[in-house]
Every structure is written in structure tokens, then in C-alpha cells.
Coordinates of N, CA and C in Angstrom, one line a residue:
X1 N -40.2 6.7 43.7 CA -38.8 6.7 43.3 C -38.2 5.3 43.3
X2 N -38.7 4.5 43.8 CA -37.9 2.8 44.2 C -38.8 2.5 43.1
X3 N -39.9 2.9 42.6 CA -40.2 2.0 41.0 C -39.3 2.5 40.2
X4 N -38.9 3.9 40.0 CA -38.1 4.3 38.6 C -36.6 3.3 39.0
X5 N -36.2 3.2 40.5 CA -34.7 2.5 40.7 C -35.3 1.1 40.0
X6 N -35.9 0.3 40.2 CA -36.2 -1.2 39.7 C -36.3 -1.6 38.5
X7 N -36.9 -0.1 37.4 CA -37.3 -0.1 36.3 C -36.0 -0.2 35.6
X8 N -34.7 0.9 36.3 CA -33.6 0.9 35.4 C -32.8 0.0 35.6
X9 N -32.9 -0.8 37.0 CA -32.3 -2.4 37.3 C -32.8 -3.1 36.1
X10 N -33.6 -3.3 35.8 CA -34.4 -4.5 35.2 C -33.6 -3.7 33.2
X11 N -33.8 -2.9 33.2 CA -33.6 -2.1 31.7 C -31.8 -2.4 31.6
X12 N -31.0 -2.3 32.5 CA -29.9 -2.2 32.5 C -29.3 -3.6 32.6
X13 N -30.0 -4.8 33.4 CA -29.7 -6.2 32.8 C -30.5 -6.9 31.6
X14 N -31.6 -6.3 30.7 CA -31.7 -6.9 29.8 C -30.9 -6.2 28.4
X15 N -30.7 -5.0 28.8 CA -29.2 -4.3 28.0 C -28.1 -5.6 28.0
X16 N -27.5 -6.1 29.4 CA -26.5 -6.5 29.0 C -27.1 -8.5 28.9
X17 N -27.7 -8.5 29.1 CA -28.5 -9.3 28.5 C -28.4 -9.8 27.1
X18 N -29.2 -9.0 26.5 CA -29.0 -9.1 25.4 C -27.8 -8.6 24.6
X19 N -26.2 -8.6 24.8 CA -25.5 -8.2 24.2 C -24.8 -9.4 24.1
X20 N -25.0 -10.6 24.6 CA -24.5 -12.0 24.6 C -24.2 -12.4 23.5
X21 N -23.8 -12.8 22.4 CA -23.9 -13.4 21.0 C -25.4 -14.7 21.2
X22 N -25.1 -15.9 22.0 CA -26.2 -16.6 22.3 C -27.6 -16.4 22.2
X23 N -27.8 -15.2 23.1 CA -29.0 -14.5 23.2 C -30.0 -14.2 21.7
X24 N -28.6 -13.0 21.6 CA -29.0 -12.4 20.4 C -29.7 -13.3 18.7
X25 N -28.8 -14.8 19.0 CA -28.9 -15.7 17.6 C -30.5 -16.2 18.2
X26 N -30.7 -15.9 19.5 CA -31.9 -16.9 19.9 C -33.5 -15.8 19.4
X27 N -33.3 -15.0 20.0 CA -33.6 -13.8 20.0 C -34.1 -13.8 18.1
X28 N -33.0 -13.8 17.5 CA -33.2 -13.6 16.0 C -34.3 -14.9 15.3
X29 N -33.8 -15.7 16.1 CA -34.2 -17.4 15.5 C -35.6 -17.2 15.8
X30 N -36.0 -16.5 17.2 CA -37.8 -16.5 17.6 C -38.3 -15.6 16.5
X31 N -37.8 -14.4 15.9 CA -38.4 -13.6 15.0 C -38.5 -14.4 13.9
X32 N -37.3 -14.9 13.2 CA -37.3 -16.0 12.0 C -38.9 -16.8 12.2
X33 N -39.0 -17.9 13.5 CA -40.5 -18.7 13.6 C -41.7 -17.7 13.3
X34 N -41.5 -16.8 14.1 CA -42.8 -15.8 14.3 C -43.3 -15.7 12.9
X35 N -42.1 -14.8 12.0 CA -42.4 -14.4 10.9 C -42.8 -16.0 9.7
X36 N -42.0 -16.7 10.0 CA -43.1 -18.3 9.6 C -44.4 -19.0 9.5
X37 N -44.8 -18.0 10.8 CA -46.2 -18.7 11.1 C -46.9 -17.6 10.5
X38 N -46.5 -16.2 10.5 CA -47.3 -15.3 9.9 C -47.5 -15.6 8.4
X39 N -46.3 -16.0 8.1 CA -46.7 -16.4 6.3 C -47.2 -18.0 6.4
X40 N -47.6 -18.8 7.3 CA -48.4 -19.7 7.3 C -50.1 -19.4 7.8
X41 N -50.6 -18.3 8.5 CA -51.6 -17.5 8.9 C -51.9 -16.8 7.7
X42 N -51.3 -16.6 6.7 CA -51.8 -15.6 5.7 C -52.7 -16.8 4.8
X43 N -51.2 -17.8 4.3 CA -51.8 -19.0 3.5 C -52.7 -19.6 4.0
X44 N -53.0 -20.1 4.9 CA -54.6 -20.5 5.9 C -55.5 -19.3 5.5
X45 N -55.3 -18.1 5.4 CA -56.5 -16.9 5.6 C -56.7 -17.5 3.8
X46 N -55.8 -17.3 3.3 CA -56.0 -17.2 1.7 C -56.7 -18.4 1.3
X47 N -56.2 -19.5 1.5 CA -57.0 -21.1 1.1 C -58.2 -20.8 2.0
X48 N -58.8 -20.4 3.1 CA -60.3 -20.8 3.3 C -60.7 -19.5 2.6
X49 N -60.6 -17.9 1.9 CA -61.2 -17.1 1.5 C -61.9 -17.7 0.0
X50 N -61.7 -18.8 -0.2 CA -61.9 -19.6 -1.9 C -62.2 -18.3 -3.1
X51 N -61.5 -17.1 -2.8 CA -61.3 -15.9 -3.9 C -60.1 -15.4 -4.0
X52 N -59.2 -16.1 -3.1 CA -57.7 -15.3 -3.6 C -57.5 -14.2 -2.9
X53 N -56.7 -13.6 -3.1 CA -56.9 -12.2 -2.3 C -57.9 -10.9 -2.4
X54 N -58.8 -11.2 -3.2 CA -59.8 -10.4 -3.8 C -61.0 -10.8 -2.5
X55 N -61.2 -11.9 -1.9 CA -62.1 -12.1 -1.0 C -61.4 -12.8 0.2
X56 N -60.6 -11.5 0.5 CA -59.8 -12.1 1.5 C -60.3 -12.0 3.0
X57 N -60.7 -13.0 3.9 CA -61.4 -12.4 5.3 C -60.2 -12.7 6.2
X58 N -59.4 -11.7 6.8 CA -57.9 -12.4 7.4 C -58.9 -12.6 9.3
X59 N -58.0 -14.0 9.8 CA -58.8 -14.3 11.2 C -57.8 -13.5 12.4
X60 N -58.8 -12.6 13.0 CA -58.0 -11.8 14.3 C -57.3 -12.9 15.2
X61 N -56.0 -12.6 15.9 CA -55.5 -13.4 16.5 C -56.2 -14.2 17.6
X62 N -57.5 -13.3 18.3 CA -58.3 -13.9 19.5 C -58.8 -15.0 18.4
X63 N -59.6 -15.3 17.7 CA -60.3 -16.3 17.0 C -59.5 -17.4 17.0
X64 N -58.1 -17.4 16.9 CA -57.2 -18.5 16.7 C -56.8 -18.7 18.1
X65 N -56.9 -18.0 19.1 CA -56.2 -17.8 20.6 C -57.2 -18.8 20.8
X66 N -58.4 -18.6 20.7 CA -60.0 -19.3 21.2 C -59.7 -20.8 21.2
X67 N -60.0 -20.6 19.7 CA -59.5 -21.8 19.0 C -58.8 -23.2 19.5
X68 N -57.4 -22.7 19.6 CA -56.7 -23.8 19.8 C -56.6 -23.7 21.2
X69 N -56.8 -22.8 22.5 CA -56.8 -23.0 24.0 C -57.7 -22.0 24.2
X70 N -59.0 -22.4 24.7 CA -59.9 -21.4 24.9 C -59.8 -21.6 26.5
X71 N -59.5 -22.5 27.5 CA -58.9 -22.3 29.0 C -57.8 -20.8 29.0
X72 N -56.8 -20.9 28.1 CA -56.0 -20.0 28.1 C -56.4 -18.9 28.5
X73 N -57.5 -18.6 26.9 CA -57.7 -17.5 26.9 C -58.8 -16.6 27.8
X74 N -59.5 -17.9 28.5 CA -60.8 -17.5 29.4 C -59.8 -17.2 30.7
X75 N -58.6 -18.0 31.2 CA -57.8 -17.6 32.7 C -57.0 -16.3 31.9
X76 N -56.5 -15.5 31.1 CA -55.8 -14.6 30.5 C -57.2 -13.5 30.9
X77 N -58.0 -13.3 30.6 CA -58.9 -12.2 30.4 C -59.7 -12.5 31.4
X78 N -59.5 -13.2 32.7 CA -60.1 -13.2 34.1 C -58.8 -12.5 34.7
X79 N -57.5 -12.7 34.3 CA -57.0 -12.2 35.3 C -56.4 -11.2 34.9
X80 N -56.3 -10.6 33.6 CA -56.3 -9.2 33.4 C -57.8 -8.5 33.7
X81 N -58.7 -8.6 33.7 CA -60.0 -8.3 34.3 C -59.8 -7.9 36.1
X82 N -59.3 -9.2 36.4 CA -59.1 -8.7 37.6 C -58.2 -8.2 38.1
X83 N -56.7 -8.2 37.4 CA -55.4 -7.6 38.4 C -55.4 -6.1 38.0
X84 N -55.4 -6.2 36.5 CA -55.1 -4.7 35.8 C -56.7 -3.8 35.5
X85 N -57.7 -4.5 35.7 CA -59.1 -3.7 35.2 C -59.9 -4.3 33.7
X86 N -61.1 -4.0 34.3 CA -61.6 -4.5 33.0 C -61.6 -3.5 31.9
X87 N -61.5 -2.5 32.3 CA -60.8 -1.3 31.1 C -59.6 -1.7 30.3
X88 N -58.9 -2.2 31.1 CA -57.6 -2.9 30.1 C -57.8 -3.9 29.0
X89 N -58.8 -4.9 30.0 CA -58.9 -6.2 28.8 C -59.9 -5.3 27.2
X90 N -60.9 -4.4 27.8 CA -61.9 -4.4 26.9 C -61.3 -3.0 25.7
X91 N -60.2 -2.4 26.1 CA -59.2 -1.5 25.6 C -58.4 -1.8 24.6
X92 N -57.5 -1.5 24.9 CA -56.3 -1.8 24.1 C -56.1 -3.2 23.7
X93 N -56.2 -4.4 25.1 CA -55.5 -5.9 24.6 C -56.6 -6.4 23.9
X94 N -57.9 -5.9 24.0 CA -59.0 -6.5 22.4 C -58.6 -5.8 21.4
X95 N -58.3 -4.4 21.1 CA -57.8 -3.9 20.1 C -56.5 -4.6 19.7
X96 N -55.7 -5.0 20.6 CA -54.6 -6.0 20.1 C -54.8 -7.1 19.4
X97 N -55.4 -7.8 20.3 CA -55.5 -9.5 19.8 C -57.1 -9.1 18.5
X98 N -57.3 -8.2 18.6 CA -58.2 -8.0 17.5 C -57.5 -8.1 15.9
X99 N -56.2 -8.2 15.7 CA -55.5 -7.8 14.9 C -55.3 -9.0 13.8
X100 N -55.6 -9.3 12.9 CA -55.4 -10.7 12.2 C -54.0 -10.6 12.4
X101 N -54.0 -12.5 12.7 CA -53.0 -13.1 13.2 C -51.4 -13.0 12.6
X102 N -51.7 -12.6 10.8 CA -50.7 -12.9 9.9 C -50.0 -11.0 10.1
X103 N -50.7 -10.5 10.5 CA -50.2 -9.1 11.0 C -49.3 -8.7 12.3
X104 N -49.9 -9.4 13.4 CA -49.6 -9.4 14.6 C -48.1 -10.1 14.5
X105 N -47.9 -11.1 13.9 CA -46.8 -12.4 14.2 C -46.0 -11.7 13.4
X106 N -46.5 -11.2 11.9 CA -45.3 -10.7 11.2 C -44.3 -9.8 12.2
X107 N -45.6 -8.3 12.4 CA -44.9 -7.5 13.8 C -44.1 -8.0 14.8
X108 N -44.1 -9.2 15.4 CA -43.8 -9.7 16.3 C -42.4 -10.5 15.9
X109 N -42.0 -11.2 14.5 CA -41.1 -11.3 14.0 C -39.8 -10.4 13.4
X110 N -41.3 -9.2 12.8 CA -39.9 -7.9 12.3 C -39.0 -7.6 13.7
X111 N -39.9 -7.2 14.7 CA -39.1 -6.6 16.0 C -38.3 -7.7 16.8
X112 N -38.5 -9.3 16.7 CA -37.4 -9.7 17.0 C -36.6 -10.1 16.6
X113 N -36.5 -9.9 15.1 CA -35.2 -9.7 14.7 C -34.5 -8.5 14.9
X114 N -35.4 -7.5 14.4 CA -34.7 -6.1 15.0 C -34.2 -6.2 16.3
X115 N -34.7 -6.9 17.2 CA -34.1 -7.0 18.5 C -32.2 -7.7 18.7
X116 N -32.7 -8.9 17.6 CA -31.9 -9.4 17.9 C -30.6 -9.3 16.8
X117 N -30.5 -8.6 15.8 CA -29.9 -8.0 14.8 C -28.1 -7.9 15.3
X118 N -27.3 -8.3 15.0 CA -25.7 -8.4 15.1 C -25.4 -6.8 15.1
X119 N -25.1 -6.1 16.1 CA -24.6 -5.2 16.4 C -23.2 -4.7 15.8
X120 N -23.0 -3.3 15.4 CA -21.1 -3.0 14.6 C -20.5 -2.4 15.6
X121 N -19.2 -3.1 15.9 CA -18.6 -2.8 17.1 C -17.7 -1.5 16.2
X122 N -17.7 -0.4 17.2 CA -17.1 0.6 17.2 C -15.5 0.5 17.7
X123 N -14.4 0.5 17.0 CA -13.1 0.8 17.5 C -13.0 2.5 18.0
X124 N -12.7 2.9 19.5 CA -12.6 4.1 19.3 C -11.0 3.6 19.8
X125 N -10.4 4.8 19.3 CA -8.9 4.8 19.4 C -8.7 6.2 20.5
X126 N -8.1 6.2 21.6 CA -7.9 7.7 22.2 C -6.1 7.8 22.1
X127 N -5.5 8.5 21.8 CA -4.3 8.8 22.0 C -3.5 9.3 23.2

């Protein structure tokens, strides 16, 4: 019962959290980048495929995670290995980061804008 109380503490200040104007522009601005790099991850997949999109090989996000910080990625999947299980790492978050990059970032773009999206204030009038 004290997890479900913490869960709704923590859900109930990023509610008002994110209802800041601040937040929300920042929030939007991270999706704007994300969605940037994803359309720079595609043009990288497309110039090394030398066929256009007809021999397109798109690179999973791990390959580029490797890549540019493989310390990262080796302390990231020691210590999901060890806190959460090696079921976890070899599960779902490889099927994650399995994901070409220009897919994952797009996703990760669409939803924070969606996150961070200008809300319509409702006038309710009561008499």
C-alpha cells in the first residue's frame, strides 16, 4: 500500500509539474531535437545504404549507443543485469534499443511533444 501512496505522490507532482508554461515549452523543444536527430539518423542510414531507400539497412539504436560510448553502454547493462535481472536486459530493453535509431528518436520526439503540447483552458461558468 505505501508503494501505490508514493506512486500517486510522484504522478500527482509531475501532473502539476508539467502544467507550468516553462516546462511545457521545454518539454516541447526536447521533442522538436529528438525528432531532428531522427531525421538526421535516417539521412546517415540512407547515405551509407549507397541504394536509396531501395537498399536501405537502418542501424538499431544499440549499434550507435556502442558506438559513440561503449563504457555507457557496458555500466547500463551491468547494472540493469544486476539490479533488475538479466531477464530484463536480455527482454524487452534489447528488443528496445534493438530498434533503428531513426524510429526510436522519431517515437521519442512525437511523445514529447505530445507531452508537452499547449493545453485548452476550459471556462466553466456555474451560476
Amino acid at each position: 500500500m505505501l508503494i501505490v501512496h508514493w506512486i500517486g505522490r510522484l504522478l500527482r507532482f509531475l501532473g502539476r509539474l508539467l502544467l507550468r508554461p516553462g516546462v511545457l515549452f521545454a518539454v516541447r523543444m526536447l521533442g522538436g531535437w529528438s525528432f531532428v536527430l531522427a531525421v538526421i539518423a535516417l539521412a546517415s542510414d540512407i547515405v551509407r545504404s549507397n541504394g536509396g531507400l531501395l537498399g536501405l539497412a537502418p542501424t538499431p539504436f544499440s549499434a550507435h549507443w556502442r558506438a559513440i560510448a561503449p563504457g555507457s553502454y557496458a555500466a547500463s547493462e551491468a547494472w540493469v543485469r544486476t539490479t533488475l535481472g538479466a531477464g530484463v536486459w536480455d527482454g524487452p530493453l534489447t528488443a528496445l534499443i534493438s530498434i533503428p535509431t531513426f524510429v526510436l528518436l522519431a517515437m521519442l520526439g512525437i511523445a514529447l511533444y505530445w507531452i508537452g503540447r499547449t493545453r485548452r483552458t476550459v471556462n466553466i461558468y456555474a451560476n
